[in-house]
PDB file of C-alpha atoms in Angstrom:
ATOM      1  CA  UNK A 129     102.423 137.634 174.159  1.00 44.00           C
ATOM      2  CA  UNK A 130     100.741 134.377 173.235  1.00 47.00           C
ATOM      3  CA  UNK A 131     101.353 132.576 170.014  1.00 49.00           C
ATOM      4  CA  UNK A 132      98.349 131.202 168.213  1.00 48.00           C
ATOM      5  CA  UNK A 133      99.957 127.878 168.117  1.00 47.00           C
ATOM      6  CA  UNK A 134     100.213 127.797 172.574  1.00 51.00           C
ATOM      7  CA  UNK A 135      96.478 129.251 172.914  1.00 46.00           C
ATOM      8  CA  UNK A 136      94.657 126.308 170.786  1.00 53.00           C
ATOM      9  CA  UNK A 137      94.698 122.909 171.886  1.00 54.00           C
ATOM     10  CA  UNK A 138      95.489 120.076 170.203  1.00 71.00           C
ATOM     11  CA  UNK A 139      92.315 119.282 167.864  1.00 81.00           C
ATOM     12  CA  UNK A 140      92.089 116.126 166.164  1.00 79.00           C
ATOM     13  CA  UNK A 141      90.512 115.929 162.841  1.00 86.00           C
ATOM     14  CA  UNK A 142      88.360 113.653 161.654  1.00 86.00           C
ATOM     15  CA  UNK A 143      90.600 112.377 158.858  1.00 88.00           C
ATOM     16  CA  UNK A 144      93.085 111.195 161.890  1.00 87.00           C
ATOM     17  CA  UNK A 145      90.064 110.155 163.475  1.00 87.00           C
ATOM     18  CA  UNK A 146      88.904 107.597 160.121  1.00 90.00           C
ATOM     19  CA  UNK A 147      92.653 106.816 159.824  1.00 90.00           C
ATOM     20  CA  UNK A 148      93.028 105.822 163.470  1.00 89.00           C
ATOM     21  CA  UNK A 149      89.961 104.209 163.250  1.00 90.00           C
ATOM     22  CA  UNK A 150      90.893 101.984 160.170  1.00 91.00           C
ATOM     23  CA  UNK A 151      94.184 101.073 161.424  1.00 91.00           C
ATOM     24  CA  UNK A 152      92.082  99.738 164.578  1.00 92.00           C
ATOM     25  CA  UNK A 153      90.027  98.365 162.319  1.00 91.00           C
ATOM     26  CA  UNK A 154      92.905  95.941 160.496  1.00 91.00           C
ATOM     27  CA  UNK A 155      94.859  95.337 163.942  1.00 93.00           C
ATOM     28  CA  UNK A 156      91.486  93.694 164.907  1.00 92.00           C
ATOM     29  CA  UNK A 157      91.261  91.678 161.898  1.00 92.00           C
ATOM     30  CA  UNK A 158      94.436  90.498 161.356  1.00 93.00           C
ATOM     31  CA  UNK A 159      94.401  89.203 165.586  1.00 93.00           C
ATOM     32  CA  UNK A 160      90.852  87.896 164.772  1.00 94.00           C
ATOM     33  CA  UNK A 161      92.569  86.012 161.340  1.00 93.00           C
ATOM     34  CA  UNK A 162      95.390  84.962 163.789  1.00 94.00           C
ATOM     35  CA  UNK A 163      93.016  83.398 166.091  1.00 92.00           C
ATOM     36  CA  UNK A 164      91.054  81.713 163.864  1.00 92.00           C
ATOM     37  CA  UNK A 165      94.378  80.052 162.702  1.00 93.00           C
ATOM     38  CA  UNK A 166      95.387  78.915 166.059  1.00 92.00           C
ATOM     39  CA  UNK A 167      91.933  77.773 166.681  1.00 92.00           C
ATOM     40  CA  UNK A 168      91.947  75.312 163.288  1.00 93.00           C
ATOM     41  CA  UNK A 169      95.750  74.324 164.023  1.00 92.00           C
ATOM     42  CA  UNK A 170      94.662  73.201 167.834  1.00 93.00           C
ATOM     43  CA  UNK A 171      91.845  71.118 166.574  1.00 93.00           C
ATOM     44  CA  UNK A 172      94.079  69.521 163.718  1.00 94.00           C
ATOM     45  CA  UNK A 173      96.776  68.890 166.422  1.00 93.00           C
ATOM     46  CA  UNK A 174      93.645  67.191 168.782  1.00 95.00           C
ATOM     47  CA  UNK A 175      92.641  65.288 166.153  1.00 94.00           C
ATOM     48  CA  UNK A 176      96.220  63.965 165.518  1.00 95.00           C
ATOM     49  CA  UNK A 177      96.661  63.551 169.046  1.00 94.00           C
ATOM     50  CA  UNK A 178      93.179  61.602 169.212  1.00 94.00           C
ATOM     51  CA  UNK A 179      94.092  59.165 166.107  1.00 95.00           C
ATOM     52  CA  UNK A 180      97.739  58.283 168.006  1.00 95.00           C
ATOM     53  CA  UNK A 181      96.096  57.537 171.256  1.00 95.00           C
ATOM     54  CA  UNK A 182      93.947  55.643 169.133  1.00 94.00           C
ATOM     55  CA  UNK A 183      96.178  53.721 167.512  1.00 95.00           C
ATOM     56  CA  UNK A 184      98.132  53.311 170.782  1.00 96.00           C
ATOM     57  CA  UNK A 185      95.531  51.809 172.531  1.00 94.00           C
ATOM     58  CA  UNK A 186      94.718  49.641 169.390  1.00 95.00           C
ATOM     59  CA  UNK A 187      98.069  47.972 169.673  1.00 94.00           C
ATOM     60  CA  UNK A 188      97.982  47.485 173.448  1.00 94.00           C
ATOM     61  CA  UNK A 189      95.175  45.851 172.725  1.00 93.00           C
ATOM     62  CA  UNK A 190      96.741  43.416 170.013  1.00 93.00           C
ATOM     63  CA  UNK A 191      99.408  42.751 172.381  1.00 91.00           C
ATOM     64  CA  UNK A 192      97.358  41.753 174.905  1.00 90.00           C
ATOM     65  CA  UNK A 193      95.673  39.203 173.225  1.00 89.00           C
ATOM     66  CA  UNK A 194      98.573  37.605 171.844  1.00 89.00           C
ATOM     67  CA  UNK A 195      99.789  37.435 174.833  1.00 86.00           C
ATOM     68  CA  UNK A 196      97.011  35.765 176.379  1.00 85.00           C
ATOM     69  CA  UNK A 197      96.811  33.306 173.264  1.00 84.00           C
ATOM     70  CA  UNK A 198     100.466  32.329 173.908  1.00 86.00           C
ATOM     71  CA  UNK A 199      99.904  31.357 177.258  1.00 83.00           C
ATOM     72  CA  UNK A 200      99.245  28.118 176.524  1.00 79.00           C
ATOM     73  CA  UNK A 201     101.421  27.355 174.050  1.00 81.00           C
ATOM     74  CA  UNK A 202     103.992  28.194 177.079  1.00 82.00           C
ATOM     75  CA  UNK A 203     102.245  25.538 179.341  1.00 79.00           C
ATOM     76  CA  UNK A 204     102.593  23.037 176.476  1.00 81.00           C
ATOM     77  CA  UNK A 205     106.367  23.849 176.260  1.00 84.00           C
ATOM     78  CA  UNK A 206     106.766  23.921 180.000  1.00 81.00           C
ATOM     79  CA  UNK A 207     105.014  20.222 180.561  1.00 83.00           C
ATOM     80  CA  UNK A 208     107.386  19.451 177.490  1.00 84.00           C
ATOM     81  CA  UNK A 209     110.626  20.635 178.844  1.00 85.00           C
ATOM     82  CA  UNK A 210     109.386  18.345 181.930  1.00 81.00           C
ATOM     83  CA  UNK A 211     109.979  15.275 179.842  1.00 82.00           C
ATOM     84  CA  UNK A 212     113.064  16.074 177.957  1.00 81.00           C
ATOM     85  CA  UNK A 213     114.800  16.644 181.920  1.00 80.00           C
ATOM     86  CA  UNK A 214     114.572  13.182 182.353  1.00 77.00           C
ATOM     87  CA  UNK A 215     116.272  12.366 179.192  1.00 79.00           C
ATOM     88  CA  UNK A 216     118.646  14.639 180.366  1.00 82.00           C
ATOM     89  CA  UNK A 217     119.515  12.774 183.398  1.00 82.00           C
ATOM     90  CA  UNK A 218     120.003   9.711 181.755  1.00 83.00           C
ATOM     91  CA  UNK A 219     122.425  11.416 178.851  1.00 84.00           C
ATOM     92  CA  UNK A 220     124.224  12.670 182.293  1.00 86.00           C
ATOM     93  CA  UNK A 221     124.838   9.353 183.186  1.00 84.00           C
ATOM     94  CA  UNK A 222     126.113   8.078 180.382  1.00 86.00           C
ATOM     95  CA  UNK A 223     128.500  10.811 180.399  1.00 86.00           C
ATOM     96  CA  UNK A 224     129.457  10.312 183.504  1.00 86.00           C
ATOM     97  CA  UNK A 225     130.777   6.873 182.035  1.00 87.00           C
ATOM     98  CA  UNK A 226     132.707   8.610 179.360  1.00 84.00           C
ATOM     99  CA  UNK A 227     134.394  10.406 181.683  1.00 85.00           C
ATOM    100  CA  UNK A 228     135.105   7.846 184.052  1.00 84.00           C
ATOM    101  CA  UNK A 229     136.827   6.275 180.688  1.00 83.00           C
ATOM    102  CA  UNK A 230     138.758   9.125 179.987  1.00 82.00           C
ATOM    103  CA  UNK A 231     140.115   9.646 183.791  1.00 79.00           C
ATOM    104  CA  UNK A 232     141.687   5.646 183.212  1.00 78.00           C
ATOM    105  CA  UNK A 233     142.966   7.326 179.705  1.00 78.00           C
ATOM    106  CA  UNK A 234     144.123   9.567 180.737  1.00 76.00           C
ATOM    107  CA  UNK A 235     146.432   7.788 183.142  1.00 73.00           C
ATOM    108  CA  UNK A 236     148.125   6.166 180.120  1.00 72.00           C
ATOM    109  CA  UNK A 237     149.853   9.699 179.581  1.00 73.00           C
ATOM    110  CA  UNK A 238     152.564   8.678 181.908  1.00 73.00           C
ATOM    111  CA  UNK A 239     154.177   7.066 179.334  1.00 74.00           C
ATOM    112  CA  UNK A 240     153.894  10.154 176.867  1.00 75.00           C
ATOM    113  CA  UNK A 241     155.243  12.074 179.648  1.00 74.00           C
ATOM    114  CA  UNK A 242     158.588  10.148 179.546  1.00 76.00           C
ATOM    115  CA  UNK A 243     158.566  10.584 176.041  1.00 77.00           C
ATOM    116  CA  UNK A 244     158.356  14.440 176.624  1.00 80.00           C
ATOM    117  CA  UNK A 245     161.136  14.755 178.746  1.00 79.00           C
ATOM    118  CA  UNK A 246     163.026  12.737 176.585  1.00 79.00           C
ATOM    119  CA  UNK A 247     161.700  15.701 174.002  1.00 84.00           C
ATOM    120  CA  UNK A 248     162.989  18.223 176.223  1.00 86.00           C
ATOM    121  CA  UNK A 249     166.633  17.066 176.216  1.00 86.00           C
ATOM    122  CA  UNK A 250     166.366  17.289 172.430  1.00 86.00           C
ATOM    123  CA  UNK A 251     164.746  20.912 172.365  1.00 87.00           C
ATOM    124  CA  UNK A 252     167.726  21.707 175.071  1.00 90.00           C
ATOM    125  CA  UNK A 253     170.544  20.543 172.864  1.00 88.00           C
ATOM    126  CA  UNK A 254     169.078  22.493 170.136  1.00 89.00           C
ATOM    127  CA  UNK A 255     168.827  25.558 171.630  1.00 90.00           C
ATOM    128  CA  UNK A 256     172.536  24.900 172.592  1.00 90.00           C
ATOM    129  CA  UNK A 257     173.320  25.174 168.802  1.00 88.00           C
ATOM    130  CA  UNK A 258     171.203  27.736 168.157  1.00 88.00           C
ATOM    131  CA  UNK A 259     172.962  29.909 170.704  1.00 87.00           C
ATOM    132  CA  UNK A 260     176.121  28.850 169.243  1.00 88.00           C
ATOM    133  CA  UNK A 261     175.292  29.713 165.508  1.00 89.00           C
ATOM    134  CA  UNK A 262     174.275  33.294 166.993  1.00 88.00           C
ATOM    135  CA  UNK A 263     177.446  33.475 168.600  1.00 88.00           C
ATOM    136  CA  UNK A 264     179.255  32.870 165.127  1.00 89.00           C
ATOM    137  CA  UNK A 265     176.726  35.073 163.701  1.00 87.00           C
ATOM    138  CA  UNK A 266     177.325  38.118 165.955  1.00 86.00           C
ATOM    139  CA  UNK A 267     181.491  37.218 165.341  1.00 86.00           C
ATOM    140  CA  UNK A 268     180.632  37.646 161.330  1.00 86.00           C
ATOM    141  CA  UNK A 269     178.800  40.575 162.131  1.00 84.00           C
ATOM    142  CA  UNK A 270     181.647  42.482 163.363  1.00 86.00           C
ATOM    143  CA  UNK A 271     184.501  40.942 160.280  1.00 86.00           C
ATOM    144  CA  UNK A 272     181.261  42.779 158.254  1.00 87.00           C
ATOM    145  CA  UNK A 273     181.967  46.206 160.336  1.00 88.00           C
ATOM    146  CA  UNK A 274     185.603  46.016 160.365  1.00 86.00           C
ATOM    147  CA  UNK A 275     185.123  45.316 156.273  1.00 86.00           C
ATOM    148  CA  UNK A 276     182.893  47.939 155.800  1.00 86.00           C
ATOM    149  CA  UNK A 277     185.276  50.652 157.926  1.00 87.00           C
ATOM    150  CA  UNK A 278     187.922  49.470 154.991  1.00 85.00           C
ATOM    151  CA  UNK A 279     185.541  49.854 152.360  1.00 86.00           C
ATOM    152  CA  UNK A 280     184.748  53.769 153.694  1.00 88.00           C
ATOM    153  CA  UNK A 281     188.529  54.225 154.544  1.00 87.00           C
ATOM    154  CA  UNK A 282     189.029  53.858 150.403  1.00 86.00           C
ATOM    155  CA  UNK A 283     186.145  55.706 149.421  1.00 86.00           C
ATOM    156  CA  UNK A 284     187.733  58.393 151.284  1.00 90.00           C
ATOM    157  CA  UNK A 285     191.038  57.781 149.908  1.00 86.00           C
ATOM    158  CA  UNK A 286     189.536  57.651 146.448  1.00 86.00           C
ATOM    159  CA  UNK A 287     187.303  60.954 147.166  1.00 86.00           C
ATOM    160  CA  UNK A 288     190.518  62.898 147.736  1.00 86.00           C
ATOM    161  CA  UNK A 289     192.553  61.320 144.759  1.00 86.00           C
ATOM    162  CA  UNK A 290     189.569  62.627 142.447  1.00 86.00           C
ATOM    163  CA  UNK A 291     189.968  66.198 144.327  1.00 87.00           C
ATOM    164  CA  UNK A 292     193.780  65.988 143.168  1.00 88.00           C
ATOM    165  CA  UNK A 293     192.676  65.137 139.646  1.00 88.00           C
ATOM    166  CA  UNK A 294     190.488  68.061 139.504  1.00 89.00           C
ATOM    167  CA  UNK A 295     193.184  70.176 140.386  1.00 88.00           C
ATOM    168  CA  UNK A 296     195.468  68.398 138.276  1.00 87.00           C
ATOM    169  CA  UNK A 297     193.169  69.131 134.938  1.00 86.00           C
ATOM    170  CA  UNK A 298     192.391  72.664 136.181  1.00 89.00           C
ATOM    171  CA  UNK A 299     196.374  73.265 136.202  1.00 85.00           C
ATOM    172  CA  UNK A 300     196.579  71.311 132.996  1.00 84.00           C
ATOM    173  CA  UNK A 301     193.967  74.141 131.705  1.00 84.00           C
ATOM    174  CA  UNK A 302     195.428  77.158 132.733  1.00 84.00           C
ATOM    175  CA  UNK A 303     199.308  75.619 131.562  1.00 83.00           C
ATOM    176  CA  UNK A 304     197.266  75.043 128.297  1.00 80.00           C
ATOM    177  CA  UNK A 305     196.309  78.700 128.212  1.00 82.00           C
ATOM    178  CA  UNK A 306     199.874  79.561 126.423  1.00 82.00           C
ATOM    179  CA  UNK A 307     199.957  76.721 123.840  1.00 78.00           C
ATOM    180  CA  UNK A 308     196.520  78.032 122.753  1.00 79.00           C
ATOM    181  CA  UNK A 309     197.100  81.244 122.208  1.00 81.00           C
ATOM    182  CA  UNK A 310     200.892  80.010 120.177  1.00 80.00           C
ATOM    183  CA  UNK A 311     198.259  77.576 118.233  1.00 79.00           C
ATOM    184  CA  UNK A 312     196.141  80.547 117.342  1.00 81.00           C
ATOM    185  CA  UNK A 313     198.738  82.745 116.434  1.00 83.00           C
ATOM    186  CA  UNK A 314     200.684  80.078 114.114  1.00 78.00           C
ATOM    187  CA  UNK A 315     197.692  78.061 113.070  1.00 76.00           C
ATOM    188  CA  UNK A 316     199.218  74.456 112.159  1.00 70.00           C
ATOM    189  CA  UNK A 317     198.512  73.251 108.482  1.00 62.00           C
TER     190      UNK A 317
END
């Protein structure tokens, strides 16, 4: 036995049909709207692109001609560095004198060197002193230590003197502990 359901195919109505239709309908749109976007934002992005190249090719071009305007100002400095390099060479020579000057100067230093080694000795017997005074200073170091050791051995000494005393006036207390209650039964006038 056949249903009624399995015998008929499937029939679509026409309200599925309109709906189907209308929903094709807005998909086309909307992609046509989409396109029409991308469209206008490629020509804006062109145009952009156009107006850099533009200004690119404007600045090359500034470039360029001061470049070409500066070449002669470069010839003019070239010719004039030409004619300062023979000053040069005649400022060279005269230094070449100075020198020459300070070489026979310089040969006077003998003398200052026997006055350094003469400082030397002096700087030598100092630093003969100086190890001396850190000798006594090391020797004054340890009288300091041995003081200090005498200076903790009394602390100590005096650390365990105040223990007794504690004891002492806790004893003293508890001895007291009688007279107290005597004093509390006999009140004194």
């Amino acid at each position: 036995m056949t249903t009624k359901k399995e015998a008929k195919p499937d029939i679509i109505s026409d309200e599925q049909l309109l709906r189907a239709s209308r929903s094709f309908e807005a998909m086309m749109l909307s992609q046509i709207d989409i396109s029409a976007k991308l469209a206008d934002d490629l020509k804006y992005a062109i145009r952009v692109g156009m107006a850099v190249l533009a200004l690119i090719a404007i600045s090359i071009l500034v470039l360029l001609l001061t470049l070409s305007s500066q070449i002669n100002r470069i010839s003019d400095v070239v010719l004039d560095m030409n004619t300062n390099f023979s000053a040069v060479t005649v400022r060279m020579d005269q230094m070449s004198q100075y020198v020459d000057s300070m070489a026979k100067r310089v040969a006077l230093l003998q003398t200052m060197d026997k006055q350094t080694s003469g400082m030397q000795q002096e700087i030598t017997s100092i630093t003969t002193n100086m190890a001396n005074m850190q000798k006594t200073i090391s020797s004054m170091a340890g009288r300091v230590t041995s003081v200090r050791k005498s200076v903790e051995g009394m602390s100590i000494s005096v650390s365990r003197m105040d223990n007794q005393v504690q004891l002492m006036a806790t004893d003293m207390q508890h001895m007291a502990k009688p007279a107290r209650s005597i004093n509390k039964i006999f009140p004194l006038p």
